[in-house]
PDB file of C-alpha atoms in Angstrom:
ATOM      1  CA  MET R 323      55.453  15.742  32.737  1.00 89.00           C
ATOM      2  CA  ILE R 324      51.730  16.141  33.138  1.00 95.00           C
ATOM      3  CA  HIS R 325      49.633  13.742  30.976  1.00 97.00           C
ATOM      4  CA  HIS R 326      45.788  13.703  30.057  1.00 98.00           C
ATOM      5  CA  ILE R 327      44.921  10.307  29.476  1.00 98.00           C
ATOM      6  CA  PRO R 328      41.380  10.303  27.779  1.00 98.00           C
ATOM      7  CA  ASN R 329      38.749   7.555  27.968  1.00 98.00           C
ATOM      8  CA  VAL R 330      40.215   5.287  30.469  1.00 98.00           C
ATOM      9  CA  LEU R 331      36.544   4.327  31.416  1.00 98.00           C
ATOM     10  CA  SER R 332      33.452   4.650  29.209  1.00 98.00           C
ATOM     11  CA  LYS R 333      30.426   7.014  30.077  1.00 98.00           C
ATOM     12  CA  ALA R 334      28.470   3.915  30.690  1.00 98.00           C
ATOM     13  CA  GLN R 335      31.178   2.533  32.867  1.00 98.00           C
ATOM     14  CA  VAL R 336      31.269   5.956  34.921  1.00 98.00           C
ATOM     15  CA  GLN R 337      27.280   6.172  35.136  1.00 98.00           C
ATOM     16  CA  GLN R 338      27.534   2.235  36.708  1.00 98.00           C
ATOM     17  CA  PHE R 339      30.490   3.314  38.950  1.00 98.00           C
ATOM     18  CA  ARG R 340      28.409   6.229  40.349  1.00 98.00           C
ATOM     19  CA  GLN R 341      25.270   4.237  40.828  1.00 98.00           C
ATOM     20  CA  VAL R 342      26.717   1.576  42.942  1.00 98.00           C
ATOM     21  CA  MET R 343      28.911   3.969  44.960  1.00 97.00           C
ATOM     22  CA  ASP R 344      25.914   6.033  46.127  1.00 95.00           C
ATOM     23  CA  GLN R 345      24.611   2.861  47.789  1.00 95.00           C
ATOM     24  CA  VAL R 346      27.568   2.441  49.866  1.00 95.00           C
ATOM     25  CA  ASP R 347      28.499   4.327  53.292  1.00 95.00           C
ATOM     26  CA  TRP R 348      31.642   6.807  52.870  1.00 96.00           C
ATOM     27  CA  VAL R 349      34.103   7.491  55.678  1.00 95.00           C
ATOM     28  CA  ASN R 350      36.466  10.167  56.593  1.00 93.00           C
ATOM     29  CA  GLY R 351      39.296  10.594  53.813  1.00 87.00           C
ATOM     30  CA  LYS R 352      41.874  10.905  56.607  1.00 83.00           C
ATOM     31  CA  VAL R 353      41.891   7.323  57.211  1.00 80.00           C
ATOM     32  CA  THR R 354      44.455   7.113  54.425  1.00 76.00           C
ATOM     33  CA  ALA R 355      46.490  10.062  55.002  1.00 69.00           C
ATOM     34  CA  GLY R 356      50.013  10.597  56.330  1.00 67.00           C
ATOM     35  CA  THR R 357      50.475  12.748  59.365  1.00 71.00           C
ATOM     36  CA  LEU R 358      50.958  16.045  57.653  1.00 71.00           C
ATOM     37  CA  SER R 359      48.522  15.634  54.872  1.00 74.00           C
ATOM     38  CA  ALA R 360      45.782  14.709  57.358  1.00 74.00           C
ATOM     39  CA  THR R 361      45.983  18.171  58.806  1.00 85.00           C
ATOM     40  CA  VAL R 362      44.619  19.385  55.321  1.00 92.00           C
ATOM     41  CA  LYS R 363      42.429  16.734  54.052  1.00 91.00           C
ATOM     42  CA  HIS R 364      38.794  17.353  54.311  1.00 93.00           C
ATOM     43  CA  ASN R 365      36.886  14.438  52.038  1.00 96.00           C
ATOM     44  CA  GLN R 366      35.398  11.241  52.119  1.00 96.00           C
ATOM     45  CA  GLN R 367      36.339   7.838  50.888  1.00 96.00           C
ATOM     46  CA  LEU R 368      34.859   4.466  50.087  1.00 97.00           C
ATOM     47  CA  PRO R 369      36.264   2.272  52.698  1.00 94.00           C
ATOM     48  CA  GLU R 370      39.663   0.550  51.507  1.00 93.00           C
ATOM     49  CA  ASP R 371      38.456  -2.835  52.477  1.00 92.00           C
ATOM     50  CA  HIS R 372      34.983  -2.739  50.993  1.00 95.00           C
ATOM     51  CA  PRO R 373      34.271  -5.408  48.465  1.00 96.00           C
ATOM     52  CA  LEU R 374      32.709  -2.542  46.125  1.00 97.00           C
ATOM     53  CA  THR R 375      36.465  -0.769  46.320  1.00 97.00           C
ATOM     54  CA  HIS R 376      38.134  -4.170  45.297  1.00 96.00           C
ATOM     55  CA  GLU R 377      35.564  -4.765  42.542  1.00 97.00           C
ATOM     56  CA  LEU R 378      35.783  -1.332  41.015  1.00 98.00           C
ATOM     57  CA  SER R 379      39.576  -1.124  41.479  1.00 97.00           C
ATOM     58  CA  ASN R 380      39.883  -4.158  39.403  1.00 97.00           C
ATOM     59  CA  ILE R 381      37.822  -2.939  36.532  1.00 98.00           C
ATOM     60  CA  ILE R 382      40.256   0.296  36.476  1.00 98.00           C
ATOM     61  CA  LEU R 383      43.273  -1.750  36.501  1.00 98.00           C
ATOM     62  CA  GLU R 384      42.149  -3.868  33.760  1.00 98.00           C
ATOM     63  CA  ALA R 385      41.185  -0.671  31.492  1.00 98.00           C
ATOM     64  CA  LEU R 386      44.756   0.631  32.119  1.00 98.00           C
ATOM     65  CA  GLY R 387      46.345  -2.488  31.136  1.00 97.00           C
ATOM     66  CA  LYS R 388      44.834  -2.026  27.679  1.00 97.00           C
ATOM     67  CA  HIS R 389      45.101   1.661  27.373  1.00 98.00           C
ATOM     68  CA  GLU R 390      48.425   2.301  25.110  1.00 97.00           C
ATOM     69  CA  LEU R 391      48.784   5.964  25.959  1.00 98.00           C
ATOM     70  CA  PHE R 392      48.798   5.335  29.782  1.00 98.00           C
ATOM     71  CA  LEU R 393      51.405   2.344  29.285  1.00 98.00           C
ATOM     72  CA  SER R 394      53.778   4.585  27.080  1.00 98.00           C
ATOM     73  CA  ALA R 395      53.370   7.517  29.616  1.00 98.00           C
ATOM     74  CA  ALA R 396      53.786   5.620  32.812  1.00 98.00           C
ATOM     75  CA  ILE R 397      55.846   2.553  31.737  1.00 98.00           C
ATOM     76  CA  PRO R 398      54.245   0.930  34.859  1.00 98.00           C
ATOM     77  CA  LEU R 399      56.084  -1.812  36.953  1.00 97.00           C
ATOM     78  CA  ASP R 400      53.079  -1.905  39.446  1.00 96.00           C
ATOM     79  CA  ILE R 401      50.056  -0.084  40.294  1.00 96.00           C
ATOM     80  CA  ILE R 402      48.860   0.464  43.853  1.00 96.00           C
ATOM     81  CA  PRO R 403      45.138  -0.444  43.699  1.00 95.00           C
ATOM     82  CA  PRO R 404      42.957   2.511  43.020  1.00 97.00           C
ATOM     83  CA  LEU R 405      40.934   4.227  45.882  1.00 97.00           C
ATOM     84  CA  PHE R 406      37.779   6.263  45.591  1.00 98.00           C
ATOM     85  CA  ASN R 407      37.292   9.968  47.133  1.00 97.00           C
ATOM     86  CA  ARG R 408      34.275  12.357  47.317  1.00 97.00           C
ATOM     87  CA  TYR R 409      34.244  16.085  47.873  1.00 97.00           C
ATOM     88  CA  GLN R 410      31.063  18.117  48.873  1.00 96.00           C
ATOM     89  CA  ALA R 411      30.130  21.534  50.107  1.00 93.00           C
ATOM     90  CA  SER R 412      33.394  23.094  51.431  1.00 94.00           C
ATOM     91  CA  GLU R 413      35.533  20.077  51.343  1.00 97.00           C
ATOM     92  CA  ALA R 414      38.949  20.133  49.864  1.00 97.00           C
ATOM     93  CA  PHE R 415      42.377  18.958  50.225  1.00 96.00           C
ATOM     94  CA  GLY R 416      45.086  21.628  50.575  1.00 95.00           C
ATOM     95  CA  MET R 417      48.574  21.463  49.177  1.00 94.00           C
ATOM     96  CA  HIS R 418      50.605  18.530  50.123  1.00 94.00           C
ATOM     97  CA  VAL R 419      53.004  15.890  48.556  1.00 92.00           C
ATOM     98  CA  ASP R 420      51.977  12.147  48.297  1.00 93.00           C
ATOM     99  CA  ASN R 421      54.054   9.790  50.466  1.00 92.00           C
ATOM    100  CA  ALA R 422      57.030   8.225  48.812  1.00 95.00           C
ATOM    101  CA  ILE R 423      56.382   4.700  49.611  1.00 95.00           C
ATOM    102  CA  ARG R 424      53.062   3.357  50.202  1.00 93.00           C
ATOM    103  CA  ARG R 425      51.786  -0.322  51.090  1.00 90.00           C
ATOM    104  CA  ILE R 426      49.444  -2.408  48.804  1.00 87.00           C
ATOM    105  CA  ARG R 427      46.264  -2.916  50.774  1.00 81.00           C
ATOM    106  CA  GLY R 428      46.120  -6.482  52.407  1.00 80.00           C
ATOM    107  CA  SER R 429      49.605  -7.322  52.065  1.00 86.00           C
ATOM    108  CA  ASN R 430      53.229  -6.460  53.345  1.00 88.00           C
ATOM    109  CA  GLN R 431      54.279  -5.230  49.802  1.00 91.00           C
ATOM    110  CA  ARG R 432      55.527  -1.708  49.486  1.00 94.00           C
ATOM    111  CA  LEU R 433      55.727   0.372  46.345  1.00 96.00           C
ATOM    112  CA  ARG R 434      57.793   3.625  45.243  1.00 97.00           C
ATOM    113  CA  THR R 435      55.089   6.296  44.240  1.00 97.00           C
ATOM    114  CA  ASP R 436      56.477   7.602  41.133  1.00 98.00           C
ATOM    115  CA  LEU R 437      53.357   8.912  39.307  1.00 98.00           C
ATOM    116  CA  SER R 438      50.166  10.000  41.174  1.00 98.00           C
ATOM    117  CA  CYS R 439      46.779   9.434  39.161  1.00 98.00           C
ATOM    118  CA  THR R 440      43.531  11.045  39.477  1.00 98.00           C
ATOM    119  CA  LEU R 441      40.442   9.296  37.360  1.00 98.00           C
ATOM    120  CA  PHE R 442      37.808  11.698  37.313  1.00 98.00           C
ATOM    121  CA  LEU R 443      34.411  10.248  37.958  1.00 98.00           C
ATOM    122  CA  SER R 444      32.305  13.470  37.761  1.00 98.00           C
ATOM    123  CA  GLU R 445      31.693  15.779  34.825  1.00 98.00           C
ATOM    124  CA  PRO R 446      33.061  19.249  35.119  1.00 97.00           C
ATOM    125  CA  ASP R 447      29.756  20.898  35.186  1.00 97.00           C
ATOM    126  CA  GLU R 448      28.754  18.618  38.097  1.00 97.00           C
ATOM    127  CA  TYR R 449      30.633  20.723  40.529  1.00 98.00           C
ATOM    128  CA  GLU R 450      32.051  24.208  41.287  1.00 98.00           C
ATOM    129  CA  GLY R 451      35.616  24.529  42.585  1.00 97.00           C
ATOM    130  CA  GLY R 452      37.128  21.195  43.164  1.00 97.00           C
ATOM    131  CA  GLU R 453      40.052  21.911  40.725  1.00 97.00           C
ATOM    132  CA  LEU R 454      43.093  19.666  40.885  1.00 98.00           C
ATOM    133  CA  VAL R 455      46.045  21.949  41.175  1.00 98.00           C
ATOM    134  CA  ILE R 456      49.421  20.936  40.505  1.00 97.00           C
ATOM    135  CA  GLU R 457      52.770  22.771  40.971  1.00 94.00           C
ATOM    136  CA  ASP R 458      55.712  22.167  38.638  1.00 87.00           C
ATOM    137  CA  THR R 459      58.612  23.999  37.041  1.00 83.00           C
ATOM    138  CA  TYR R 460      56.346  26.062  35.034  1.00 83.00           C
ATOM    139  CA  GLY R 461      53.693  27.243  37.886  1.00 89.00           C
ATOM    140  CA  TYR R 462      50.445  25.840  38.912  1.00 93.00           C
ATOM    141  CA  HIS R 463      48.073  24.087  36.602  1.00 94.00           C
ATOM    142  CA  ASP R 464      44.196  23.970  37.310  1.00 96.00           C
ATOM    143  CA  VAL R 465      42.730  20.729  36.172  1.00 97.00           C
ATOM    144  CA  LYS R 466      39.182  19.464  35.932  1.00 98.00           C
ATOM    145  CA  LEU R 467      38.940  16.929  33.362  1.00 98.00           C
ATOM    146  CA  PRO R 468      35.637  14.938  31.618  1.00 98.00           C
ATOM    147  CA  ALA R 469      34.402  12.019  33.497  1.00 98.00           C
ATOM    148  CA  GLY R 470      36.255   8.528  32.437  1.00 98.00           C
ATOM    149  CA  ASP R 471      39.650  10.557  31.944  1.00 98.00           C
ATOM    150  CA  LEU R 472      42.694  10.364  34.033  1.00 98.00           C
ATOM    151  CA  LEU R 473      45.289  12.640  34.886  1.00 98.00           C
ATOM    152  CA  LEU R 474      48.931  11.404  35.435  1.00 98.00           C
ATOM    153  CA  TYR R 475      51.610  13.484  36.921  1.00 97.00           C
ATOM    154  CA  PRO R 476      54.860  13.155  38.880  1.00 96.00           C
ATOM    155  CA  ALA R 477      54.018  12.131  42.590  1.00 96.00           C
ATOM    156  CA  THR R 478      56.983  14.424  43.615  1.00 95.00           C
ATOM    157  CA  SER R 479      54.562  17.483  42.585  1.00 95.00           C
ATOM    158  CA  LEU R 480      53.069  19.688  45.319  1.00 96.00           C
ATOM    159  CA  HIS R 481      49.138  19.556  44.700  1.00 97.00           C
ATOM    160  CA  GLU R 482      45.819  20.367  46.065  1.00 97.00           C
ATOM    161  CA  VAL R 483      42.231  20.035  45.470  1.00 98.00           C
ATOM    162  CA  THR R 484      40.384  23.530  45.740  1.00 97.00           C
ATOM    163  CA  ALA R 485      37.371  23.640  47.719  1.00 97.00           C
ATOM    164  CA  ILE R 486      34.030  22.583  46.609  1.00 97.00           C
ATOM    165  CA  SER R 487      31.259  25.483  46.549  1.00 97.00           C
ATOM    166  CA  SER R 488      28.639  23.459  45.011  1.00 97.00           C
ATOM    167  CA  GLY R 489      27.905  19.977  43.616  1.00 97.00           C
ATOM    168  CA  CYS R 490      29.780  17.035  44.077  1.00 97.00           C
ATOM    169  CA  ARG R 491      33.306  15.701  42.799  1.00 98.00           C
ATOM    170  CA  VAL R 492      34.084  12.033  42.610  1.00 98.00           C
ATOM    171  CA  ALA R 493      37.229  10.438  41.612  1.00 98.00           C
ATOM    172  CA  SER R 494      39.427   7.600  41.921  1.00 98.00           C
ATOM    173  CA  PHE R 495      43.259   8.268  42.813  1.00 97.00           C
ATOM    174  CA  PHE R 496      46.120   5.844  43.142  1.00 97.00           C
ATOM    175  CA  TRP R 497      49.913   5.586  42.531  1.00 98.00           C
ATOM    176  CA  VAL R 498      52.407   3.989  39.880  1.00 98.00           C
ATOM    177  CA  GLN R 499      55.626   2.602  40.449  1.00 98.00           C
ATOM    178  CA  SER R 500      57.305   2.959  37.156  1.00 98.00           C
ATOM    179  CA  MET R 501      60.094   0.822  35.609  1.00 98.00           C
ATOM    180  CA  ILE R 502      61.592   4.115  34.895  1.00 98.00           C
ATOM    181  CA  ARG R 503      62.302   5.925  37.935  1.00 96.00           C
ATOM    182  CA  ASP R 504      63.497   9.278  36.732  1.00 96.00           C
ATOM    183  CA  ASN R 505      60.909  11.392  35.217  1.00 95.00           C
ATOM    184  CA  ALA R 506      63.140  12.933  32.785  1.00 95.00           C
ATOM    185  CA  ASP R 507      64.141   9.602  31.428  1.00 97.00           C
ATOM    186  CA  ARG R 508      60.715   8.580  31.380  1.00 98.00           C
ATOM    187  CA  HIS R 509      59.472  11.738  29.549  1.00 97.00           C
ATOM    188  CA  MET R 510      62.353  11.067  27.065  1.00 97.00           C
ATOM    189  CA  LEU R 511      61.032   7.638  26.292  1.00 98.00           C
ATOM    190  CA  PHE R 512      57.461   8.666  25.995  1.00 98.00           C
ATOM    191  CA  ASN R 513      58.249  11.036  23.266  1.00 98.00           C
ATOM    192  CA  LEU R 514      60.353   8.415  21.485  1.00 98.00           C
ATOM    193  CA  ASP R 515      57.698   6.114  21.631  1.00 98.00           C
ATOM    194  CA  GLN R 516      55.060   8.480  20.369  1.00 97.00           C
ATOM    195  CA  SER R 517      57.532   9.471  17.374  1.00 97.00           C
ATOM    196  CA  ILE R 518      57.861   5.782  16.520  1.00 98.00           C
ATOM    197  CA  GLN R 519      54.145   5.217  16.481  1.00 97.00           C
ATOM    198  CA  LYS R 520      53.346   7.880  14.147  1.00 97.00           C
ATOM    199  CA  LEU R 521      56.246   6.791  11.902  1.00 97.00           C
ATOM    200  CA  ARG R 522      54.968   3.359  11.877  1.00 97.00           C
ATOM    201  CA  MET R 523      51.504   4.763  10.673  1.00 96.00           C
ATOM    202  CA  GLU R 524      53.134   6.853   7.940  1.00 97.00           C
ATOM    203  CA  LEU R 525      56.320   4.321   6.898  1.00 97.00           C
ATOM    204  CA  GLY R 526      54.975   0.890   8.069  1.00 97.00           C
ATOM    205  CA  ASP R 527      56.588  -1.539  10.609  1.00 96.00           C
ATOM    206  CA  THR R 528      59.324  -2.789   8.498  1.00 96.00           C
ATOM    207  CA  HIS R 529      60.787   0.686   7.474  1.00 97.00           C
ATOM    208  CA  ALA R 530      64.415   0.932   8.357  1.00 97.00           C
ATOM    209  CA  GLN R 531      64.099   4.200  10.506  1.00 96.00           C
ATOM    210  CA  VAL R 532      61.177   2.461  12.315  1.00 97.00           C
ATOM    211  CA  ILE R 533      63.362  -0.400  13.200  1.00 97.00           C
ATOM    212  CA  GLN R 534      66.254   1.706  14.030  1.00 98.00           C
ATOM    213  CA  LEU R 535      64.373   4.002  16.434  1.00 98.00           C
ATOM    214  CA  THR R 536      62.538   0.978  17.967  1.00 98.00           C
ATOM    215  CA  ASN R 537      65.842  -0.509  18.550  1.00 98.00           C
ATOM    216  CA  MET R 538      66.909   2.489  20.361  1.00 98.00           C
ATOM    217  CA  TYR R 539      63.912   2.653  22.531  1.00 98.00           C
ATOM    218  CA  HIS R 540      64.275  -0.746  23.754  1.00 98.00           C
ATOM    219  CA  ASN R 541      67.984  -0.407  24.392  1.00 98.00           C
ATOM    220  CA  LEU R 542      67.183   2.665  26.548  1.00 98.00           C
ATOM    221  CA  ILE R 543      64.628   0.492  28.575  1.00 98.00           C
ATOM    222  CA  ARG R 544      67.342  -1.930  29.241  1.00 97.00           C
ATOM    223  CA  LYS R 545      69.638   0.599  30.205  1.00 97.00           C
ATOM    224  CA  TRP R 546      67.277   2.500  32.833  1.00 97.00           C
ATOM    225  CA  ALA R 547      64.720  -0.145  33.800  1.00 97.00           C
ATOM    226  CA  GLU R 548      64.504  -1.127  37.366  1.00 95.00           C
ATOM    227  CA  LEU R 549      62.429  -4.510  38.069  1.00 91.00           C
TER     228      LEU R 549
END
């Protein structure tokens, strides 16, 4: 399932990100691409080992750790630290699939990429083209979100970023290993959790239905979680 996660970063945070990012020299985006995706990847990235990349990544990770909708949808076990890319005139990233396993920078730890994330750092009216296109069972979805919003989608999906015809598209991208490996199981838990939250607001935390459904949710987590 594709999830739109709003307001991961505030507009003020996005503005601050953009100001400091403009002061750094960007590198060819192929440096983090796999063998096949490198042939269709044409963009720029902040250097993976630059102190600013670490600083901004930590801000995003802290924000995600407090974002209830993200936590409900992703059920994260671990997150590969965010990276940052930029697309300008004619740059694009053709149709590809993300690597199944990725290494956490600066370590030998590897994570399974269950979910892909794009956090938009440019407003939609700042650029033409540059849509994130995701293929799923129901066809193709063109996505261009407000700055500060995040798109969360299965890493198994084929996807692309269409060519920029004008302006500049800046984003952060990263991957999540979920405690729940299976997409269908994770989606079921998300729907159950959202229903529980609505019932809590309507009936209160001590209502018998709320307690019963919460018990079911946690027992399913126990059944499916991989730690």
